[in-house]
């Protein structure tokens, strides 16, 4: 069994998880760590999965309130598949109840890029989401991530819908991105504004080419015995 | 030929050349076997065709009756273990034990450990090992093990692992056996969870017994034993130091040629794969892959000296990646191990694991078909594997590409691991069977992923036809409105891109495109043909043919 380190400095919860991945005694620490992640705007998938695992082993100790927080945090981790990873560990009968049904719907909208429906649904469920600071910003950056993979030039209206910001606030938002993320504005063909996003490998796929050319060394090495 | 021989890249053989002994592989017969009669299999008991097959006289307790062949078997096995003669141990373990089981104990148990103990000096560790084999055989009998047997087997594993963890085992055991221990340990855990979950058919006696044994096959116990084997063996450090060349582990297949023992080290190594498996059975794919991280599955390692281990590793690795939507990693893993099985199948036909291998082989084709339907990366597939897919899965893949959910369901159900619910039931509530719960949850979540991707394959097929197409036009082709199409295009991008552990974006996309306002631009997806690959393969094949021809002697 892994022992605790010799020196008596207090160890972090992440270290605790690493040393005792299968120890039910750390459950209370993990629960308060979820609260800490919410308050401090930090995130640890490993610690949260470890907690869900302990709940899975001892369903009697399961705390719906904590699981809700974990799932909201996992939504904020998109585009990483953390939400699914958590759901794989949560008993199905629980998933059939609120607030988990709502959270699953929200995740579904995000996974399928239905941002408008997402924001509508989110508005109806502020009580679950607003308890976790930074939620809106996290979802906005996920939306921007997906848009940047897809668009070189993005109609302003699509952006507005995706991040749920309109009018003057949107002008301000775009202005900020112009300063920090290399965005620019153009006039679109239909007359509206389009946002020009910086190029990357995914919205400019040509730049990925050529990588696959050439023969790997291992293959050439196989020829050596033949040649000698 | 022992099937250990094929678990390696050919190139590795030369590295092993300097060894004085070739333990654990079927190569040449060793000359310095010691002062025994040449070979266990040549013993008179065998030559005379199983005299002992006559059943014991009535009145004998079958469990305590020890036929002569079994007596000889344990005496020799015990001797070889004491002498650290891995080659002979391996022969007896893989060969004789199977042979005897088939011929004498097809429907009955082996003699009890109490009955044979007197022939092996009542050696504590040997008796634990014998019992481990005894239970493994018992689990494979037509009648399922009783609850008492399950409990005893758990106790036996605990005792065995305790002894090993305390460093009291100075042996060299074949990798095959050590792998089987870890494999069986987890199998019995899984089997216990399934058994416990079928509450409806339990008798009152079984139920009252079950209430008492919450320690038995407890999930914490199982995970902590595996973790303890990993920690105590220092295997992770060993694998790390091996990279600097300061220690050898992989180069000797984990064996110790300096009078030491391989048992703890190799058990620790296999426990890494064990953790991957247990986590996958629990639906915790992220932790499973994390546990496997110390083993580099792209390089030869001890895991591919035992085919069962290699297949298990790749199956769970591939499955976990599939559930994480990392289809390209899953496809690569399945492709490589399926090709490997294809090439070496003939050597495993007589192995006791042959049927298991074939079953996993089929399941991995199912999973590969699923992955390729969701992420058509045909260029990653090797020719032989591709031929088999085309032959057996063409219809199924077509249906999946048309988002036929029932087809996904069928293949997933056939190919998924036997998921388990690790917690004991609440006996005070009405008794129901919950053995399917875990599977149903994983299936449901997988199918909802499939549903989220249902428009993607038609997007793919349209985009392949164009270099540019307007949103309006594509939407009308696909018979959906523009906003829906824009969402589907974003979904395509999201689903085909995964975030790597270092935060970078990895593309799994087969068709690449970008949108410029209202116009979709498709990147030239015409494959650059990889001639180098093709030529090298044919040069090598040609060379093989020449070598074969040169060996032909015309009479």
XYZ file of C-alpha atoms in Angstrom:
783
model
C 0.000 0.000 0.000
C 1.427 3.405 -0.824
C 2.536 5.234 2.288
C 2.183 8.909 2.896
C 5.263 10.957 2.238
C 7.708 11.362 5.091
C 7.665 15.102 5.504
C 4.688 16.608 7.218
C 3.821 19.335 4.743
C 0.099 19.191 4.064
C -0.438 17.352 0.808
C -2.818 18.538 -1.859
C -5.976 16.648 -2.723
C -4.532 15.777 -6.114
C -1.610 14.079 -4.415
C -4.020 12.363 -2.078
C -5.873 10.937 -5.060
C -2.652 9.812 -6.608
C -1.536 7.994 -3.487
C -4.921 6.545 -2.503
C -6.905 6.063 -5.669
C -8.952 3.286 -4.093
C -9.382 4.420 -0.524
C -12.912 5.205 0.717
C -11.509 7.312 3.558
C -10.684 10.193 1.235
C -14.304 10.630 0.165
C -15.034 13.630 2.451
C -11.857 15.357 1.271
C -12.905 14.876 -2.317
C -16.341 16.262 -1.653
C -15.022 19.435 -0.134
C -12.504 19.613 -2.966
C -15.403 19.838 -5.436
C -16.673 22.808 -3.485
C -13.213 24.304 -3.578
C -13.010 23.868 -7.353
C -16.288 25.707 -7.690
C -15.207 28.547 -5.443
C -11.651 28.902 -6.749
C -12.528 28.326 -10.417
C -10.109 25.401 -10.633
C -10.740 21.949 -12.016
C -9.475 18.431 -11.476
C -11.014 15.701 -13.578
C -8.995 12.982 -11.861
C -10.168 13.940 -8.395
C -13.790 14.178 -9.519
C -13.707 10.826 -11.297
C -12.167 9.337 -8.187
C -15.080 10.652 -6.141
C -17.652 9.307 -8.608
C -15.856 5.978 -8.444
C -16.176 5.904 -4.657
C -19.885 6.709 -4.987
C -20.167 3.897 -7.485
C -18.626 1.518 -4.962
C -20.786 2.744 -2.083
C -24.049 4.129 -3.436
C -25.273 4.759 0.107
C -22.796 7.618 0.482
C -23.752 9.250 -2.793
C -24.454 12.988 -2.659
C -26.658 14.335 -5.452
C -25.693 17.900 -4.756
C -21.991 17.195 -5.221
C -22.566 15.175 -8.396
C -24.516 18.092 -9.865
C -21.554 20.392 -9.256
C -19.183 17.890 -10.831
C -21.328 17.652 -13.936
C -21.603 21.416 -14.334
C -17.823 21.626 -14.029
C -17.524 18.861 -16.626
C -19.715 20.794 -19.061
C -17.378 23.716 -18.611
C -14.481 21.472 -19.626
C -15.843 21.021 -23.153
C -14.598 20.259 -25.790
C -13.025 17.552 -23.620
C -15.392 14.612 -23.193
C -15.440 14.940 -19.392
C -19.211 15.110 -19.126
C -19.575 11.715 -20.761
C -16.766 10.316 -18.642
C -18.711 11.277 -15.540
C -22.030 9.980 -16.855
C -20.481 6.561 -17.492
C -20.061 6.285 -13.714
C -23.410 7.617 -12.506
C -26.156 5.065 -11.859
C -28.829 5.095 -14.517
C -31.748 5.457 -12.121
C -30.219 8.737 -10.958
C -29.773 9.925 -14.529
C -33.519 9.579 -14.983
C -34.173 12.231 -12.342
C -33.714 15.978 -12.140
C -31.400 17.827 -12.288
C -29.547 15.170 -14.259
C -32.096 15.057 -17.064
C -31.639 18.783 -17.587
C -27.868 18.528 -17.478
C -27.941 15.724 -20.038
C -30.098 17.862 -22.316
C -27.714 20.794 -21.953
C -24.792 18.536 -22.793
C -26.631 17.184 -25.799
C -27.223 20.687 -27.156
C -23.586 21.591 -26.714
C -22.311 18.365 -28.250
C -24.450 18.997 -31.326
C -23.653 22.722 -31.481
C -27.261 23.809 -30.934
C -26.200 26.873 -29.081
C -29.427 28.807 -29.252
C -31.400 25.947 -27.725
C -28.660 25.543 -25.180
C -28.809 29.142 -23.985
C -32.611 29.028 -23.798
C -32.480 25.896 -21.691
C -29.677 27.307 -19.578
C -31.757 30.410 -18.893
C -34.545 28.272 -17.578
C -32.171 26.511 -15.188
C -30.096 29.288 -13.731
C -30.442 27.867 -10.239
C -28.246 24.878 -11.155
C -25.734 26.732 -13.266
C -25.237 30.058 -11.586
C -23.976 28.420 -8.431
C -20.817 27.711 -10.408
C -18.937 30.897 -11.266
C -17.470 31.196 -14.725
C -20.058 28.968 -16.367
C -21.101 31.320 -19.158
C -17.540 32.271 -20.047
C -16.495 28.613 -20.185
C -19.307 27.718 -22.573
C -18.528 30.778 -24.671
C -14.960 29.707 -25.092
C -16.110 26.229 -26.074
C -18.358 27.813 -28.705
C -15.466 29.920 -29.962
C -13.289 26.800 -30.086
C -15.757 24.941 -32.324
C -16.338 27.992 -34.498
C -12.600 28.478 -34.957
C -12.211 24.887 -36.101
C -14.857 25.476 -38.725
C -14.963 29.050 -39.984
C -12.465 31.289 -41.639
C -15.114 33.954 -41.951
C -18.015 33.855 -39.598
C -21.309 35.727 -40.037
C -21.828 37.998 -37.068
C -25.290 36.623 -36.400
C -23.971 33.082 -36.027
C -21.426 34.289 -33.516
C -24.097 36.189 -31.606
C -26.219 33.092 -31.324
C -23.381 30.823 -30.320
C -22.116 32.939 -27.457
C -25.478 34.474 -26.587
C -24.251 38.058 -26.782
C -25.877 40.733 -28.909
C -25.829 44.403 -29.833
C -23.397 46.657 -28.053
C -22.060 43.905 -25.811
C -21.209 41.933 -28.919
C -19.367 44.913 -30.410
C -17.387 45.089 -27.230
C -16.697 41.368 -27.229
C -15.452 41.449 -30.818
C -13.334 44.473 -30.072
C -11.637 42.605 -27.259
C -10.959 39.625 -29.471
C -9.539 41.965 -32.119
C -7.029 43.180 -29.584
C -6.133 39.828 -28.055
C -6.910 37.006 -30.466
C -6.254 38.392 -33.904
C -9.873 38.698 -35.048
C -10.926 41.253 -37.618
C -14.149 42.478 -39.197
C -15.215 42.568 -42.822
C -18.266 43.238 -44.843
C -19.936 40.035 -45.940
C -21.409 39.297 -49.355
C -24.944 39.589 -48.148
C -24.145 42.957 -46.647
C -23.842 41.900 -43.021
C -20.720 41.886 -40.952
C -18.421 38.871 -40.943
C -15.777 38.120 -38.380
C -12.475 36.944 -39.808
C -10.977 34.335 -37.511
C -7.247 33.662 -37.372
C -6.113 30.702 -39.463
C -5.247 27.401 -37.846
C -4.697 23.841 -39.061
C -8.377 23.072 -38.883
C -10.028 26.046 -40.547
C -7.224 26.025 -43.076
C -6.665 22.304 -43.673
C -4.045 22.833 -46.377
C -1.447 23.537 -43.733
C -1.694 20.008 -42.387
C -0.797 18.394 -45.704
C 2.636 17.060 -46.604
C 3.149 15.697 -43.122
C 2.353 12.180 -44.285
C 4.866 12.171 -47.099
C 8.115 10.343 -46.777
C 8.989 6.888 -45.532
C 9.437 6.227 -41.819
C 12.835 4.968 -40.737
C 11.488 1.670 -39.382
C 10.349 0.684 -42.843
C 13.661 1.550 -44.429
C 15.444 -0.330 -41.659
C 13.597 -3.484 -42.671
C 15.383 -3.321 -45.998
C 18.870 -3.354 -44.511
C 19.128 -7.145 -44.199
C 18.045 -7.493 -47.818
C 20.616 -5.018 -49.043
C 23.574 -6.362 -47.113
C 6.314 -24.687 -30.347
C 5.210 -22.791 -27.346
C 3.155 -19.786 -28.303
C 5.384 -17.521 -26.347
C 7.648 -17.535 -29.337
C 5.579 -15.330 -31.499
C 4.949 -12.490 -29.171
C 7.754 -10.374 -30.395
C 9.081 -8.490 -33.309
C 11.504 -10.531 -35.255
C 14.158 -7.917 -34.788
C 14.316 -8.517 -31.092
C 15.715 -12.009 -31.338
C 19.227 -10.906 -32.077
C 19.280 -8.793 -28.968
C 18.601 -11.862 -26.890
C 21.400 -13.777 -28.494
C 23.868 -13.364 -25.686
C 21.779 -15.235 -23.180
C 22.944 -18.579 -21.967
C 19.465 -19.881 -21.388
C 16.331 -19.442 -23.337
C 13.751 -19.743 -20.629
C 10.143 -19.749 -21.438
C 10.431 -20.206 -25.118
C 10.047 -23.359 -26.998
C 13.338 -23.229 -28.898
C 15.913 -25.954 -28.534
C 15.887 -28.409 -25.701
C 18.148 -27.365 -22.906
C 21.059 -29.556 -22.208
C 21.701 -28.885 -18.573
C 18.374 -29.801 -17.144
C 19.815 -31.371 -14.044
C 19.936 -34.908 -12.846
C 16.370 -35.945 -13.469
C 14.909 -38.323 -15.863
C 14.913 -36.616 -19.192
C 11.393 -35.438 -19.417
C 8.265 -35.516 -17.423
C 6.213 -36.530 -20.412
C 8.330 -39.630 -20.905
C 7.345 -41.045 -17.573
C 5.968 -44.574 -17.614
C 2.564 -43.415 -16.390
C 2.118 -41.614 -19.649
C 3.550 -44.279 -21.869
C 1.221 -46.880 -20.457
C -1.743 -44.857 -21.465
C -3.201 -43.567 -18.240
C -3.557 -46.657 -16.118
C -5.201 -44.527 -13.520
C -8.158 -43.735 -15.637
C -9.928 -46.494 -13.791
C -12.171 -44.683 -11.334
C -11.338 -45.007 -7.672
C -12.927 -47.876 -5.811
C -16.204 -47.092 -4.160
C -15.719 -45.771 -0.697
C -12.835 -43.578 -1.792
C -13.443 -39.913 -1.401
C -12.853 -38.624 -4.938
C -11.389 -35.377 -3.650
C -8.699 -37.090 -1.659
C -7.894 -39.813 -4.148
C -4.686 -38.990 -5.956
C -4.009 -40.936 -9.146
C -0.367 -41.772 -9.826
C -0.112 -39.382 -12.756
C -1.204 -36.516 -10.576
C 1.254 -37.553 -7.906
C 4.038 -37.527 -10.468
C 2.785 -34.275 -11.894
C 2.934 -32.387 -8.619
C 6.242 -33.941 -7.604
C 7.874 -32.862 -10.843
C 6.260 -29.465 -10.945
C 7.360 -28.826 -7.385
C 10.888 -29.932 -8.204
C 11.129 -27.736 -11.307
C 9.839 -24.767 -9.391
C 12.439 -25.246 -6.679
C 15.115 -25.578 -9.344
C 13.838 -22.465 -11.117
C 13.650 -24.417 -14.318
C 11.320 -22.108 -16.178
C 11.379 -24.088 -19.355
C 10.134 -27.268 -17.720
C 7.646 -25.415 -15.558
C 6.231 -23.861 -18.656
C 5.963 -27.204 -20.415
C 4.161 -28.765 -17.487
C 1.934 -25.778 -16.908
C 0.889 -25.283 -20.508
C 1.098 -28.859 -21.679
C 0.695 -31.471 -19.020
C -1.789 -29.629 -16.854
C -4.085 -29.135 -19.834
C -3.612 -32.678 -21.018
C -4.427 -34.149 -17.628
C -7.391 -31.838 -17.196
C -8.805 -32.914 -20.519
C -8.270 -36.587 -20.043
C -9.017 -37.091 -16.382
C -10.821 -34.099 -14.983
C -13.193 -33.046 -17.672
C -16.178 -33.117 -15.355
C -14.590 -33.427 -11.946
C -12.232 -31.409 -9.825
C -8.559 -32.069 -9.470
C -7.608 -33.783 -6.214
C -7.790 -31.404 -3.287
C -4.693 -29.604 -2.129
C -4.804 -31.457 1.184
C -4.497 -34.712 -0.707
C -1.424 -33.722 -2.669
C 0.347 -31.683 0.007
C 2.173 -34.704 1.364
C 3.977 -35.183 -1.982
C 5.362 -31.662 -2.009
C 6.702 -31.390 1.532
C 3.538 -29.479 2.464
C 5.241 -26.521 0.831
C 3.101 -23.484 1.624
C 3.683 -21.511 -1.557
C 3.403 -24.522 -3.811
C 0.070 -25.372 -2.216
C -1.176 -21.842 -2.892
C -0.092 -22.123 -6.501
C -1.696 -25.538 -6.824
C -4.943 -24.205 -5.416
C -4.830 -21.282 -7.810
C -4.733 -23.760 -10.687
C -7.318 -25.941 -8.961
C -9.850 -23.119 -8.798
C -9.096 -21.923 -12.305
C -9.932 -25.432 -13.492
C -13.010 -25.533 -11.246
C -14.345 -22.295 -12.741
C -14.035 -23.797 -16.209
C -16.079 -26.898 -15.335
C -19.601 -27.199 -16.754
C -21.209 -26.495 -13.362
C -20.660 -22.973 -12.108
C -18.644 -22.662 -8.912
C -20.539 -22.554 -5.649
C -20.493 -19.539 -3.390
C -18.208 -21.402 -0.997
C -15.757 -22.099 -3.790
C -15.833 -18.449 -4.841
C -15.030 -17.437 -1.280
C -12.226 -19.946 -0.937
C -10.706 -18.896 -4.225
C -10.755 -15.261 -3.096
C -9.020 -16.258 0.140
C -6.463 -18.185 -1.826
C -5.646 -15.205 -4.045
C -5.342 -13.019 -0.959
C -2.937 -15.457 0.673
C -0.932 -15.899 -2.488
C -0.626 -12.168 -3.161
C 0.229 -11.509 0.490
C 3.095 -13.963 0.348
C 4.336 -12.462 -2.901
C 3.962 -8.881 -1.677
C 5.967 -9.682 1.427
C 8.789 -10.816 -0.772
C 8.680 -14.403 0.382
C 8.574 -15.947 -3.027
C 11.881 -16.733 -4.621
C 10.827 -18.305 -7.875
C 10.913 -17.893 -11.590
C 7.521 -18.597 -13.066
C 6.614 -18.483 -16.755
C 5.092 -15.212 -17.899
C 2.137 -17.165 -19.186
C 1.293 -18.395 -15.707
C 1.740 -14.994 -14.088
C -0.495 -13.425 -16.698
C -3.103 -16.136 -16.175
C -3.104 -15.342 -12.454
C -3.931 -11.684 -12.993
C -6.351 -12.526 -15.785
C -8.161 -15.151 -13.718
C -8.210 -12.947 -10.627
C -10.133 -10.299 -12.538
C -12.284 -12.828 -14.321
C -13.378 -14.323 -11.008
C -14.084 -10.848 -9.643
C -16.246 -10.071 -12.636
C -17.915 -13.442 -12.395
C -18.686 -12.854 -8.711
C -20.250 -9.459 -9.419
C -22.452 -10.999 -12.104
C -23.374 -13.872 -9.823
C -24.247 -11.585 -6.910
C -26.383 -9.374 -9.123
C -28.739 -12.178 -10.047
C -30.699 -11.991 -6.844
C -33.969 -13.443 -8.030
C -32.728 -16.979 -8.326
C -30.849 -17.155 -5.036
C -31.903 -19.553 -2.324
C -32.380 -18.231 1.198
C -29.232 -19.999 2.263
C -27.208 -18.337 -0.484
C -28.668 -14.966 0.406
C -27.779 -15.254 4.052
C -24.272 -16.359 3.098
C -23.951 -13.461 0.650
C -24.877 -10.982 3.364
C -21.950 -12.189 5.390
C -19.306 -12.051 2.728
C -19.055 -8.423 1.773
C -15.275 -8.667 1.987
C -15.159 -11.388 -0.632
C -14.278 -10.144 -4.118
C -14.750 -6.646 -2.773
C -13.933 -4.057 -5.414
C -11.623 -2.119 -3.100
C -9.769 -5.331 -2.327
C -9.367 -6.202 -5.996
C -8.155 -2.749 -7.010
C -5.859 -2.401 -4.030
C -4.214 -5.772 -4.634
C -3.488 -4.794 -8.214
C -2.223 -1.390 -7.107
C -0.112 -2.954 -4.351
C 1.491 -5.357 -6.820
C 2.343 -2.408 -9.047
C 3.717 -0.316 -6.183
C 5.627 -3.063 -4.396
C 7.215 -4.342 -7.595
C 8.463 -0.818 -8.429
C 7.550 -1.730 -11.984
C 6.759 1.810 -13.016
C 10.201 2.972 -11.929
C 11.762 -0.040 -13.643
C 10.041 0.797 -16.928
C 11.136 4.408 -16.507
C 14.757 3.551 -15.755
C 14.814 1.081 -18.590
C 14.595 3.986 -21.004
C 17.958 5.239 -19.738
C 19.407 1.771 -20.095
C 20.256 1.417 -16.410
C 18.066 -1.645 -15.884
C 16.840 -4.422 -18.126
C 13.341 -5.741 -18.004
C 11.857 -5.931 -21.471
C 15.062 -7.292 -22.995
C 14.862 -10.419 -20.821
C 11.067 -10.616 -21.044
C 10.945 -9.826 -17.360
C 12.978 -12.894 -16.338
C 15.818 -12.594 -13.924
C 18.977 -14.400 -14.952
C 20.964 -13.578 -11.881
C 19.399 -15.974 -9.450
C 16.597 -13.617 -8.542
C 12.881 -13.901 -8.960
C 10.589 -12.548 -11.644
C 7.322 -13.177 -9.840
C 6.594 -9.849 -8.162
C 8.016 -7.736 -10.990
C 6.068 -9.436 -13.732
C 2.892 -9.655 -11.672
C 3.224 -5.928 -11.086
C 3.646 -5.416 -14.797
C 0.579 -7.452 -15.698
C -1.386 -5.695 -12.957
C -1.031 -2.507 -14.999
C -3.031 -4.189 -17.743
C -5.286 -5.578 -15.010
C -6.130 -2.083 -13.811
C -6.967 -1.009 -17.348
C -9.383 -3.905 -17.557
C -11.058 -3.403 -14.176
C -11.549 0.304 -14.857
C -13.115 -0.462 -18.222
C -15.447 -3.008 -16.600
C -16.551 -0.203 -14.296
C -17.022 2.250 -17.175
C -14.092 4.413 -16.091
C -12.238 4.665 -19.388
C -10.170 7.680 -18.521
C -8.704 6.073 -15.401
C -8.148 2.851 -17.320
C -6.040 4.511 -19.982
C -4.239 6.487 -17.337
C -3.348 3.278 -15.526
C -1.958 1.798 -18.733
C 0.205 4.822 -19.498
C 3.474 3.331 -18.112
C 3.341 0.708 -20.872
C 4.105 1.976 -24.350
C 1.823 -0.070 -26.562
C 3.559 1.130 -29.691
C 6.784 -0.571 -28.707
C 7.471 -4.238 -28.073
C 7.106 -5.038 -24.398
C 6.550 -7.882 -22.010
C 2.829 -7.569 -22.678
C 3.303 -9.052 -26.104
C 5.227 -12.093 -24.920
C 1.903 -13.615 -23.883
C -0.745 -13.467 -26.551
C -3.625 -13.421 -24.086
C -2.138 -10.342 -22.498
C -1.519 -8.633 -25.794
C -5.067 -9.258 -26.956
C -6.529 -8.095 -23.645
C -4.411 -4.946 -23.629
C -5.357 -3.945 -27.142
C -9.015 -4.853 -26.732
C -9.511 -2.691 -23.651
C -7.233 0.059 -24.928
C -9.200 0.183 -28.173
C -12.553 0.014 -26.448
C -11.708 2.801 -24.002
C -10.513 4.997 -26.850
C -13.661 4.317 -28.797
C -15.785 5.424 -25.839
C -13.614 8.544 -25.549
C -14.262 9.241 -29.242
C -10.605 8.797 -30.035
C -11.444 6.664 -33.019
C -8.105 6.906 -34.755
C -6.262 5.526 -31.729
C -8.834 2.749 -31.430
C -8.600 1.896 -35.130
C -4.804 1.761 -35.001
C -4.826 -0.546 -32.001
C -7.454 -2.916 -33.376
C -5.810 -2.987 -36.772
C -2.420 -3.910 -35.379
C -3.609 -6.664 -33.073
C -6.030 -8.127 -35.621
C -3.247 -8.291 -38.132
C -1.046 -9.937 -35.541
C -3.679 -12.567 -34.759
C -4.215 -13.140 -38.452
C -0.531 -13.832 -38.970
C 0.025 -16.035 -35.943
C -3.310 -17.805 -35.571
C -1.963 -21.108 -36.805
C 0.568 -21.287 -33.987
C -2.040 -20.949 -31.294
C -4.428 -23.626 -32.401
C -3.460 -26.018 -29.670
C -3.208 -23.409 -26.989
C -5.839 -23.520 -24.260
C -6.547 -19.868 -24.969
C -7.280 -20.439 -28.649
C -11.043 -20.143 -28.352
C -10.733 -17.045 -26.217
C -8.448 -15.493 -28.801
C -10.897 -16.228 -31.607
C -13.739 -14.736 -29.629
C -11.842 -11.534 -28.885
C -10.743 -11.472 -32.514
C -14.348 -11.387 -33.628
C -15.308 -8.795 -31.022
C -12.489 -6.531 -32.100
C -13.650 -6.752 -35.708
C -17.089 -5.661 -34.484
C -15.566 -2.696 -32.681
C -13.354 -1.842 -35.613
C -16.397 -1.849 -37.886
C -18.136 0.540 -35.488
C -15.148 2.870 -35.334
C -14.721 2.900 -39.102
C -18.383 3.676 -39.590
C -18.127 6.660 -37.287
C -14.723 7.679 -38.570
C -13.967 6.273 -42.016
C -10.185 6.167 -41.898
C -9.791 3.335 -44.360
C -6.184 4.205 -45.073
C -5.182 3.097 -41.585
C -6.338 -0.435 -42.259
C -3.994 -3.120 -43.431
C -4.870 -5.187 -46.477
C -5.669 -8.492 -44.753
C -7.790 -6.842 -42.108
C -9.549 -4.852 -44.771
C -10.345 -7.954 -46.804
C -11.921 -9.605 -43.816
C -13.963 -6.491 -43.066
C -15.199 -6.298 -46.609
C -16.108 -9.949 -46.589
C -17.967 -10.052 -43.274
C -18.947 -6.524 -42.401
C -19.796 -4.776 -45.667
C -23.563 -4.837 -45.063
C -23.298 -3.992 -41.422
C -21.029 -1.044 -42.064
C -23.333 0.227 -44.747
C -26.235 0.104 -42.322
C -24.220 1.916 -39.680
C -23.243 4.601 -42.146
C -26.949 5.104 -42.690
C -27.210 5.576 -38.926
C -29.094 2.364 -38.322
C -29.099 2.378 -34.547
C -30.117 -1.255 -34.236
C -26.941 -2.235 -36.062
C -24.753 -0.262 -33.679
C -26.661 -1.793 -30.793
C -26.127 -5.321 -32.079
C -22.386 -4.980 -32.596
C -21.799 -3.078 -29.377
C -23.752 -5.640 -27.389
C -21.814 -8.486 -28.910
C -18.422 -6.868 -28.511
C -18.494 -4.842 -25.306
C -16.808 -5.964 -22.082
C -18.922 -7.620 -19.407
C -19.630 -4.484 -17.405
C -20.190 -4.900 -13.708
C -21.945 -3.195 -10.836
C -19.301 -3.245 -8.120
C -21.455 -2.469 -5.097
C -23.249 -5.134 -3.094
C -27.033 -5.021 -3.313
C -29.306 -3.700 -0.644
C -30.736 -6.944 0.682
C -33.547 -5.169 2.497
C -35.130 -3.910 -0.683
C -37.141 -6.189 -2.957
C -34.787 -8.581 -4.687
C -34.291 -7.853 -8.358
C -31.666 -8.837 -10.871
C -29.351 -5.951 -11.579
C -26.663 -7.753 -13.533
C -27.635 -5.945 -16.751
C -27.693 -2.434 -15.274
C -24.100 -1.517 -15.963
C -24.254 -2.786 -19.521
C -27.492 -0.966 -20.234
C -26.055 2.319 -19.033
C -22.955 2.053 -21.209
C -25.029 1.013 -24.208
C -27.455 3.883 -23.765
C -24.704 6.471 -23.525
C -22.924 4.989 -26.516
C -26.093 5.061 -28.618
C -26.779 8.652 -27.684
C -23.294 9.474 -28.947
C -24.156 7.694 -32.188
C -27.370 9.681 -32.438
C -25.481 12.931 -32.023
C -23.380 11.959 -35.003
C -26.177 10.800 -37.267
C -25.950 13.585 -39.860
C -22.196 13.337 -40.159
C -21.903 10.475 -42.573
C -24.145 12.092 -45.175
C -22.200 15.347 -44.784
C -19.091 13.325 -45.478
C -20.392 11.744 -48.613
C -21.553 15.056 -50.047
C -18.392 16.940 -49.220
C -16.310 14.329 -50.973
C -17.976 15.326 -54.228
C -17.187 19.020 -54.083
C -14.313 21.382 -53.660
C -16.680 24.249 -52.890
C -20.386 24.249 -52.224
C -22.638 26.885 -50.724
C -24.481 26.309 -47.479
C -27.799 26.861 -49.228
C -27.102 24.273 -51.891
C -25.861 21.600 -49.520
C -28.798 22.168 -47.212
C -31.222 21.609 -50.042
C -29.353 18.468 -51.144
C -29.554 17.106 -47.641
C -33.130 18.206 -47.245
C -32.519 20.158 -44.057
C -32.684 23.870 -43.312
C -29.604 26.082 -43.244
C -29.290 26.572 -39.487
C -29.489 22.800 -39.013
C -26.760 22.318 -41.591
C -24.524 24.896 -39.938
C -24.988 23.094 -36.643
C -24.257 19.753 -38.239
C -21.069 21.131 -39.767
C -19.958 22.411 -36.369
C -20.867 19.048 -34.853
C -18.741 17.340 -37.484
C -15.780 19.474 -36.495
C -16.353 18.948 -32.793
C -16.779 15.189 -33.048
C -13.765 14.689 -35.271
C -11.398 16.654 -33.087
C -10.133 15.524 -29.727
C -8.121 17.373 -27.166
C -4.876 15.634 -26.363
C -3.515 15.332 -22.841
C -1.207 18.273 -23.504
C -4.138 20.422 -24.637
C -3.397 20.332 -28.341
C -6.115 19.591 -30.867
C -5.904 16.301 -32.759
C -7.907 15.785 -35.895
C -9.583 12.450 -36.628
C -11.327 13.883 -39.653
C -11.260 12.062 -42.953
C -12.731 14.959 -44.925
C -11.432 18.407 -44.044
C -13.195 21.634 -44.860
C -13.715 25.205 -43.745
C -16.518 27.700 -44.107
C -15.994 31.134 -45.550
C -19.158 33.044 -44.703
C -21.688 31.118 -46.812
C -19.357 28.910 -48.761
C -17.902 25.544 -47.750
C -14.404 24.849 -49.047
C -13.334 21.236 -49.005
C -9.659 20.408 -48.747
C -8.283 18.168 -51.433
C -8.898 14.791 -49.906
C -7.394 12.815 -52.747
C -5.051 10.463 -51.048
C -1.410 10.796 -51.791
C -0.575 7.206 -52.429
C 2.100 5.843 -50.214
C 4.348 4.152 -52.718
C 7.261 3.760 -50.344
C 5.244 1.560 -48.065
C 3.994 -0.528 -50.942
C 7.387 -1.098 -52.513
C 9.080 -1.999 -49.277
C 6.431 -4.596 -48.522
C 6.885 -6.161 -51.906
C 10.668 -6.116 -51.754
C 10.446 -8.018 -48.489
C 7.898 -10.451 -49.836
C 10.009 -11.065 -52.913
C 13.038 -11.672 -50.732
C 11.080 -14.266 -48.739
C 10.049 -16.057 -51.894
C 13.655 -16.165 -53.116
C 14.788 -17.562 -49.766
C 12.090 -20.220 -49.895
C 12.988 -21.137 -53.446
C 16.635 -21.484 -52.581
C 15.767 -23.988 -49.902
C 13.839 -26.224 -52.255
C 15.761 -29.350 -53.092
C 14.788 -31.006 -56.295
C 15.131 -34.753 -55.993
